C-alpha cells in the first residue's frame, strides 16, 4: 500500500510517498481502508518534532480519518466489514490503510460524505469540549473567536450559535469574514496579518471591545495566539473565560494583571488528552455532534481536496494560514 511518511525532522517538503506492507489488526483493533484524511495544524508540528507526542520514525502524519472497515481483529464487537467509519488516531492517517483501536471509531451517519466525516472529530470535537467543558458556554453569551474562518474556527462559529451564543468572528481578510458570516457570525473584526506595534495592538483591542459590546466577551476562543491574544484578552468580560486552543501565530506572553482586573480565567483546551482521560465523555460529545449534524446545525466546510501524493502541499497551505474551512486528502 502507499503511505506518506516522515523519515527526518522537517517541514512538509521532507515527506515521501512510500510503498509499504499493509498492517494487520490485533486484538481489539480494526483495519480501515482510508478514504479521506483531514489535515490539521498538529500534522505540521508532529513532523517537526514540535508536538506533544513524538512517534518513532518513519511514521505517517494524519490524525483524523474516515473509511471502510476491511478486517476485524480478535474480540471486536459492534463493527462489521464494510461499515463506513471515522476515527481520531493521532497519526498514521496519510496512508491507504490503517489499524485503529475499535474504541476510537464511530460509524459515519447516513448520507455524510467521507470528506466531511473526516473533518468532524478534531475540529468540532476540540470545540465542543472547549466551549462546554472549559468555557461553560450558556445561551446569551458573547463568544469572540480568533481565526474564525479555519476548520476549528468555523466549528466554533457553528457550535457557539447552536448553543445560543452571540458570535464575534475575528479573521485576517474580508473574504474570510464573509465565510464566517455565512457560518452564522453576528459580527466580524478584520485583524492585520503584519506585525503590530503598541498603537495597532491597542486599536485592535478597541475593535474587539466595540464588536463584543459594553459587557465584553464572555468567552474568547483563541486558535491563533501570538500578537492577537492580548488584544482579545483586553476585550473579555468580567469573569470571562479565555480558551487557549492553538498557536499558529506564536505563543503569546500575556499580562497577567488583566486576569485580576477582569477576574477572568485563562483555560487550556487539550482535546487529545481529554479523549484519553475521559473516553465516556468523548463518546457522548461525538454523539451530540452527530445529532447536531442531523439537525443541520453544523456542516463541516471542506474547501479543497488533495490526492495522497500531494499531502505535503495540503500541510504547507494550512501552515501558510491560507486555508478556509478544512483541507482533506483523499485516496481515490
Tab-separated table of C-alpha atoms in Angstrom:
chain	number	residue	atom	x	y	z
A	1	UNK	CA	0.000	0.000	0.000
A	2	UNK	CA	1.038	3.652	-0.366
A	3	UNK	CA	1.708	5.967	2.556
A	4	UNK	CA	3.066	9.460	3.073
A	5	UNK	CA	5.812	9.188	5.690
A	6	UNK	CA	8.348	11.297	7.552
A	7	UNK	CA	11.878	9.900	7.818
A	8	UNK	CA	13.576	13.002	9.211
A	9	UNK	CA	12.678	16.100	11.181
A	10	UNK	CA	11.460	18.852	8.881
A	11	UNK	CA	8.601	20.511	7.073
A	12	UNK	CA	6.139	19.103	4.538
A	13	UNK	CA	8.795	19.193	1.811
A	14	UNK	CA	10.610	16.320	3.593
A	15	UNK	CA	7.647	13.918	3.355
A	16	UNK	CA	7.938	10.961	0.981
A	17	UNK	CA	5.414	8.722	-0.755
A	18	UNK	CA	6.414	5.158	0.191
A	19	UNK	CA	5.252	1.676	-0.736
A	20	UNK	CA	4.896	-0.363	2.471
A	21	UNK	CA	3.174	-3.504	3.709
A	22	UNK	CA	-0.416	-3.194	4.887
A	23	UNK	CA	-0.836	-3.532	8.677
A	24	UNK	CA	-2.717	-6.367	10.363
A	25	UNK	CA	-5.272	-5.657	13.102
A	26	UNK	CA	-4.533	-7.116	16.505
A	27	UNK	CA	-6.824	-7.779	19.432
A	28	UNK	CA	-9.420	-5.039	19.761
A	29	UNK	CA	-8.311	-3.386	16.531
A	30	UNK	CA	-9.850	-2.787	13.116
A	31	UNK	CA	-8.205	-2.458	9.703
A	32	UNK	CA	-9.678	0.548	7.873
A	33	UNK	CA	-9.291	1.284	4.168
A	34	UNK	CA	-8.823	5.047	4.386
A	35	UNK	CA	-10.974	7.128	2.062
A	36	UNK	CA	-10.229	10.604	3.436
A	37	UNK	CA	-7.785	12.153	5.907
A	38	UNK	CA	-8.318	15.708	7.109
A	39	UNK	CA	-5.285	17.947	7.559
A	40	UNK	CA	-4.890	19.756	10.880
A	41	UNK	CA	-2.345	22.093	12.435
A	42	UNK	CA	-0.721	19.312	14.528
A	43	UNK	CA	0.246	17.484	11.314
A	44	UNK	CA	2.846	20.153	10.613
A	45	UNK	CA	4.049	20.188	14.215
A	46	UNK	CA	4.411	16.426	14.555
A	47	UNK	CA	6.753	16.064	11.549
A	48	UNK	CA	8.940	18.830	13.010
A	49	UNK	CA	9.053	17.102	16.434
A	50	UNK	CA	7.244	20.120	17.900
A	51	UNK	CA	4.069	18.345	19.020
A	52	UNK	CA	3.265	16.890	22.454
A	53	UNK	CA	3.664	13.361	21.054
A	54	UNK	CA	6.726	12.196	19.100
A	55	UNK	CA	6.151	8.850	17.319
A	56	UNK	CA	9.144	6.767	16.272
A	57	UNK	CA	10.152	7.324	12.636
A	58	UNK	CA	9.283	6.517	9.978
A	59	UNK	CA	5.614	7.310	10.511
A	60	UNK	CA	2.694	8.845	8.659
A	61	UNK	CA	1.116	12.064	9.909
A	62	UNK	CA	-2.649	12.463	9.712
A	63	UNK	CA	-4.777	12.141	12.826
A	64	UNK	CA	-8.330	12.305	11.511
A	65	UNK	CA	-9.660	9.736	9.013
A	66	UNK	CA	-12.762	8.197	7.519
A	67	UNK	CA	-13.017	4.999	5.533
A	68	UNK	CA	-14.395	1.488	5.282
A	69	UNK	CA	-13.803	-1.423	7.657
A	70	UNK	CA	-11.740	-4.046	5.849
A	71	UNK	CA	-10.920	-6.543	8.622
A	72	UNK	CA	-11.631	-7.088	12.320
A	73	UNK	CA	-9.168	-8.113	14.973
A	74	UNK	CA	-9.917	-10.549	17.754
A	75	UNK	CA	-12.717	-9.560	20.125
A	76	UNK	CA	-14.044	-6.594	18.163
A	77	UNK	CA	-17.796	-6.133	18.524
A	78	UNK	CA	-20.175	-3.526	17.156
A	79	UNK	CA	-18.470	-3.205	13.775
A	80	UNK	CA	-18.597	-5.292	10.602
A	81	UNK	CA	-16.588	-5.473	7.408
A	82	UNK	CA	-17.962	-2.823	5.046
A	83	UNK	CA	-19.021	-0.352	7.742
A	84	UNK	CA	-18.344	3.316	6.972
A	85	UNK	CA	-16.392	4.731	9.918
A	86	UNK	CA	-14.459	7.736	11.157
A	87	UNK	CA	-11.756	7.917	13.798
A	88	UNK	CA	-9.289	10.171	15.551
A	89	UNK	CA	-5.954	8.346	15.627
A	90	UNK	CA	-3.223	10.867	16.436
A	91	UNK	CA	-1.105	9.941	13.441
A	92	UNK	CA	-0.935	7.340	10.668
A	93	UNK	CA	-3.873	8.538	8.597
A	94	UNK	CA	-1.991	9.579	5.454
A	95	UNK	CA	-1.918	6.007	4.209
A	96	UNK	CA	-4.208	3.807	2.171
A	97	UNK	CA	-4.870	1.549	5.159
A	98	UNK	CA	-4.506	1.987	8.901
A	99	UNK	CA	-5.150	-0.051	12.032
A	100	UNK	CA	-7.447	1.682	14.514
A	101	UNK	CA	-8.419	0.694	18.080
A	102	UNK	CA	-12.122	-0.114	17.949
A	103	UNK	CA	-12.776	2.214	20.876
A	104	UNK	CA	-11.590	5.195	18.820
A	105	UNK	CA	-14.006	4.547	15.948
A	106	UNK	CA	-17.507	5.762	15.166
A	107	UNK	CA	-19.916	4.798	12.407
A	108	UNK	CA	-20.414	7.530	9.828
A	109	UNK	CA	-24.023	8.788	9.805
A	110	UNK	CA	-26.008	8.001	6.664
A	111	UNK	CA	-25.581	10.490	3.853
A	112	UNK	CA	-22.370	12.066	5.187
A	113	UNK	CA	-19.561	12.076	2.565
A	114	UNK	CA	-16.170	10.688	3.614
A	115	UNK	CA	-14.536	14.126	3.233
A	116	UNK	CA	-16.939	15.723	5.705
A	117	UNK	CA	-16.792	12.727	8.049
A	118	UNK	CA	-13.003	13.036	8.223
A	119	UNK	CA	-13.410	16.723	9.096
A	120	UNK	CA	-15.579	16.293	12.169
A	121	UNK	CA	-13.669	14.878	15.122
A	122	UNK	CA	-10.624	17.053	15.700
A	123	UNK	CA	-12.187	20.415	14.864
A	124	UNK	CA	-15.715	20.060	16.204
A	125	UNK	CA	-14.503	17.678	18.929
A	126	UNK	CA	-11.985	20.233	20.170
A	127	UNK	CA	-14.578	22.981	20.080
A	128	UNK	CA	-17.449	21.204	21.804
A	129	UNK	CA	-15.047	20.185	24.586
A	130	UNK	CA	-13.628	23.703	24.750
A	131	UNK	CA	-16.906	25.595	24.753
A	132	UNK	CA	-18.804	23.257	27.082
A	133	UNK	CA	-16.233	21.761	29.466
A	134	UNK	CA	-13.724	24.624	29.647
A	135	UNK	CA	-15.789	27.647	28.618
A	136	UNK	CA	-19.075	26.663	30.323
A	137	UNK	CA	-20.981	28.276	27.462
A	138	UNK	CA	-24.600	29.251	28.035
A	139	UNK	CA	-27.324	30.897	25.946
A	140	UNK	CA	-26.809	34.636	25.644
A	141	UNK	CA	-23.010	34.532	25.982
A	142	UNK	CA	-20.858	36.569	23.618
A	143	UNK	CA	-18.058	34.492	22.097
A	144	UNK	CA	-15.041	36.099	20.385
A	145	UNK	CA	-13.351	33.629	18.018
A	146	UNK	CA	-9.852	34.308	16.685
A	147	UNK	CA	-9.071	32.588	13.390
A	148	UNK	CA	-12.768	32.119	12.751
A	149	UNK	CA	-12.540	31.038	9.089
A	150	UNK	CA	-10.333	27.967	9.539
A	151	UNK	CA	-11.571	24.472	10.305
A	152	UNK	CA	-11.574	24.882	14.082
A	153	UNK	CA	-12.753	28.477	13.805
A	154	UNK	CA	-15.801	27.648	11.708
A	155	UNK	CA	-16.649	24.793	14.057
A	156	UNK	CA	-16.588	27.346	16.887
A	157	UNK	CA	-18.875	29.723	14.983
A	158	UNK	CA	-21.403	26.971	14.265
A	159	UNK	CA	-21.331	25.380	17.705
A	160	UNK	CA	-21.460	28.675	19.586
A	161	UNK	CA	-24.543	29.625	17.566
A	162	UNK	CA	-26.052	26.176	18.165
A	163	UNK	CA	-25.588	26.722	21.912
A	164	UNK	CA	-27.374	30.078	21.790
A	165	UNK	CA	-24.415	32.476	21.874
A	166	UNK	CA	-23.713	35.699	20.020
A	167	UNK	CA	-20.576	35.296	17.875
A	168	UNK	CA	-17.874	37.813	17.019
A	169	UNK	CA	-15.577	36.358	14.342
A	170	UNK	CA	-12.022	37.691	14.054
A	171	UNK	CA	-10.274	36.954	10.743
A	172	UNK	CA	-7.444	38.269	8.579
A	173	UNK	CA	-9.397	39.289	5.452
A	174	UNK	CA	-12.824	40.404	4.310
A	175	UNK	CA	-13.137	37.231	2.201
A	176	UNK	CA	-12.657	35.122	5.325
A	177	UNK	CA	-15.085	37.386	7.144
A	178	UNK	CA	-17.744	36.574	4.573
A	179	UNK	CA	-17.142	32.843	5.148
A	180	UNK	CA	-17.616	33.385	8.895
A	181	UNK	CA	-20.817	35.363	8.295
A	182	UNK	CA	-22.230	32.554	6.164
A	183	UNK	CA	-21.486	30.164	9.037
A	184	UNK	CA	-23.555	32.349	11.373
A	185	UNK	CA	-21.232	35.007	12.834
A	186	UNK	CA	-23.075	38.085	14.095
A	187	UNK	CA	-20.101	40.468	13.878
A	188	UNK	CA	-16.743	40.348	12.074
A	189	UNK	CA	-13.463	42.046	13.003
A	190	UNK	CA	-10.591	42.091	10.495
A	191	UNK	CA	-7.158	41.972	12.114
A	192	UNK	CA	-3.837	42.721	10.360
A	193	UNK	CA	-1.512	39.933	9.228
A	194	UNK	CA	1.577	42.149	9.579
A	195	UNK	CA	3.350	42.787	12.871
A	196	UNK	CA	1.526	45.235	15.143
A	197	UNK	CA	3.122	47.970	17.208
A	198	UNK	CA	1.661	49.137	20.529
A	199	UNK	CA	-0.782	51.552	18.884
A	200	UNK	CA	-2.042	48.929	16.416
A	201	UNK	CA	-2.484	46.416	19.228
A	202	UNK	CA	-4.488	48.973	21.203
A	203	UNK	CA	-6.624	49.718	18.148
A	204	UNK	CA	-7.371	46.032	17.675
A	205	UNK	CA	-8.370	45.728	21.337
A	206	UNK	CA	-10.778	48.638	20.852
A	207	UNK	CA	-12.228	46.996	17.733
A	208	UNK	CA	-12.798	43.787	19.689
A	209	UNK	CA	-14.450	45.718	22.537
A	210	UNK	CA	-16.743	47.578	20.152
A	211	UNK	CA	-17.817	44.363	18.398
A	212	UNK	CA	-18.338	42.451	21.653
A	213	UNK	CA	-20.380	45.196	23.280
A	214	UNK	CA	-20.155	47.014	26.625
A	215	UNK	CA	-20.013	43.840	28.730
A	216	UNK	CA	-17.220	42.266	26.691
A	217	UNK	CA	-16.708	38.681	25.529
A	218	UNK	CA	-17.834	36.005	27.970
A	219	UNK	CA	-15.637	33.535	26.081
A	220	UNK	CA	-12.552	34.176	23.944
A	221	UNK	CA	-11.758	31.177	21.741
A	222	UNK	CA	-8.123	31.687	20.735
A	223	UNK	CA	-6.958	29.413	17.919
A	224	UNK	CA	-4.285	31.865	16.708
A	225	UNK	CA	-2.124	33.084	19.592
A	226	UNK	CA	0.800	35.434	19.048
A	227	UNK	CA	0.164	39.173	18.912
A	228	UNK	CA	-3.604	38.713	18.759
A	229	UNK	CA	-4.097	37.153	22.189
A	230	UNK	CA	-3.517	40.207	24.363
A	231	UNK	CA	-5.944	42.498	22.468
A	232	UNK	CA	-8.549	39.753	22.758
A	233	UNK	CA	-7.928	39.360	26.491
A	234	UNK	CA	-8.426	43.110	26.911
A	235	UNK	CA	-11.941	42.722	25.488
A	236	UNK	CA	-13.006	39.950	27.875
A	237	UNK	CA	-15.981	40.285	30.184
A	238	UNK	CA	-15.974	40.208	33.977
A	239	UNK	CA	-15.378	36.565	34.973
A	240	UNK	CA	-14.900	35.663	31.314
A	241	UNK	CA	-13.106	32.541	30.089
A	242	UNK	CA	-10.131	32.832	27.731
A	243	UNK	CA	-9.676	29.469	25.994
A	244	UNK	CA	-6.196	28.633	24.725
A	245	UNK	CA	-6.544	26.339	21.698
A	246	UNK	CA	-3.611	26.847	19.306
A	247	UNK	CA	-0.585	28.957	18.371
A	248	UNK	CA	-0.072	29.274	14.580
A	249	UNK	CA	0.926	32.924	15.129
A	250	UNK	CA	3.210	32.045	18.066
A	251	UNK	CA	2.856	31.607	21.817
A	252	UNK	CA	1.589	34.772	23.451
A	253	UNK	CA	3.083	36.443	26.523
A	254	UNK	CA	0.066	37.609	28.480
A	255	UNK	CA	-0.015	40.416	31.070
A	256	UNK	CA	-1.494	38.536	33.988
A	257	UNK	CA	-2.622	41.727	35.722
A	258	UNK	CA	-5.501	41.732	33.237
A	259	UNK	CA	-6.814	38.485	34.716
A	260	UNK	CA	-7.053	40.197	38.099
A	261	UNK	CA	-8.740	43.324	36.706
A	262	UNK	CA	-11.366	41.247	34.887
A	263	UNK	CA	-11.484	38.392	37.430
A	264	UNK	CA	-11.241	36.114	34.388
A	265	UNK	CA	-9.825	32.676	33.720
A	266	UNK	CA	-7.257	31.522	31.149
A	267	UNK	CA	-8.017	27.887	30.353
A	268	UNK	CA	-6.147	25.373	28.212
A	269	UNK	CA	-8.096	23.190	25.773
A	270	UNK	CA	-6.178	19.927	25.179
A	271	UNK	CA	-8.736	17.804	23.367
A	272	UNK	CA	-6.413	14.856	22.664
A	273	UNK	CA	-5.675	14.331	26.348
A	274	UNK	CA	-9.368	14.765	27.186
A	275	UNK	CA	-10.364	11.946	24.816
A	276	UNK	CA	-7.882	9.586	26.512
A	277	UNK	CA	-8.714	10.615	30.082
A	278	UNK	CA	-12.494	10.702	29.676
A	279	UNK	CA	-13.498	8.275	26.885
A	280	UNK	CA	-17.129	8.214	28.015
A	281	UNK	CA	-17.353	11.988	27.867
A	282	UNK	CA	-15.617	11.948	24.483
A	283	UNK	CA	-18.093	9.436	23.033
A	284	UNK	CA	-21.049	11.368	24.441
A	285	UNK	CA	-19.840	14.567	22.801
A	286	UNK	CA	-19.288	12.864	19.437
A	287	UNK	CA	-22.850	11.528	19.596
A	288	UNK	CA	-24.027	15.072	20.352
A	289	UNK	CA	-22.129	16.288	17.277
A	290	UNK	CA	-23.873	13.639	15.154
A	291	UNK	CA	-27.231	14.896	16.457
A	292	UNK	CA	-26.320	18.495	15.607
A	293	UNK	CA	-25.214	17.394	12.145
A	294	UNK	CA	-28.512	15.596	11.552
A	295	UNK	CA	-30.367	18.726	12.686
A	296	UNK	CA	-28.422	20.805	10.167
A	297	UNK	CA	-26.803	22.976	12.852
A	298	UNK	CA	-23.236	22.018	11.914
A	299	UNK	CA	-21.802	21.173	8.495
A	300	UNK	CA	-18.009	20.891	8.041
A	301	UNK	CA	-16.790	23.091	5.180
A	302	UNK	CA	-14.267	21.236	3.004
A	303	UNK	CA	-12.721	23.925	0.807
A	304	UNK	CA	-10.159	21.811	-1.079
A	305	UNK	CA	-9.112	18.172	-1.514
A	306	UNK	CA	-5.692	16.780	-2.418
A	307	UNK	CA	-4.525	13.360	-3.648
A	308	UNK	CA	-2.297	11.362	-1.293
A	309	UNK	CA	0.850	12.197	-3.270
A	310	UNK	CA	0.233	15.918	-2.607
A	311	UNK	CA	-0.477	15.661	1.106
A	312	UNK	CA	2.587	17.796	1.824
A	313	UNK	CA	1.061	20.620	-0.233
A	314	UNK	CA	-2.044	20.489	1.953
A	315	UNK	CA	0.037	20.765	5.134
A	316	UNK	CA	2.028	23.661	3.645
A	317	UNK	CA	-1.154	25.519	2.669
A	318	UNK	CA	-2.528	25.154	6.195
A	319	UNK	CA	0.740	26.342	7.745
A	320	UNK	CA	0.691	29.419	5.497
A	321	UNK	CA	-2.708	30.275	7.054
A	322	UNK	CA	-4.286	30.208	3.601
A	323	UNK	CA	-6.912	27.572	4.353
A	324	UNK	CA	-10.605	28.312	4.659
A	325	UNK	CA	-12.509	25.525	6.374
A	326	UNK	CA	-10.895	22.105	6.066
A	327	UNK	CA	-8.281	20.699	3.693
A	328	UNK	CA	-8.691	16.970	3.082
A	329	UNK	CA	-6.518	14.311	1.433
A	330	UNK	CA	-8.496	11.671	-0.453
A	331	UNK	CA	-7.293	8.240	-1.533
A	332	UNK	CA	-9.382	7.790	-4.691
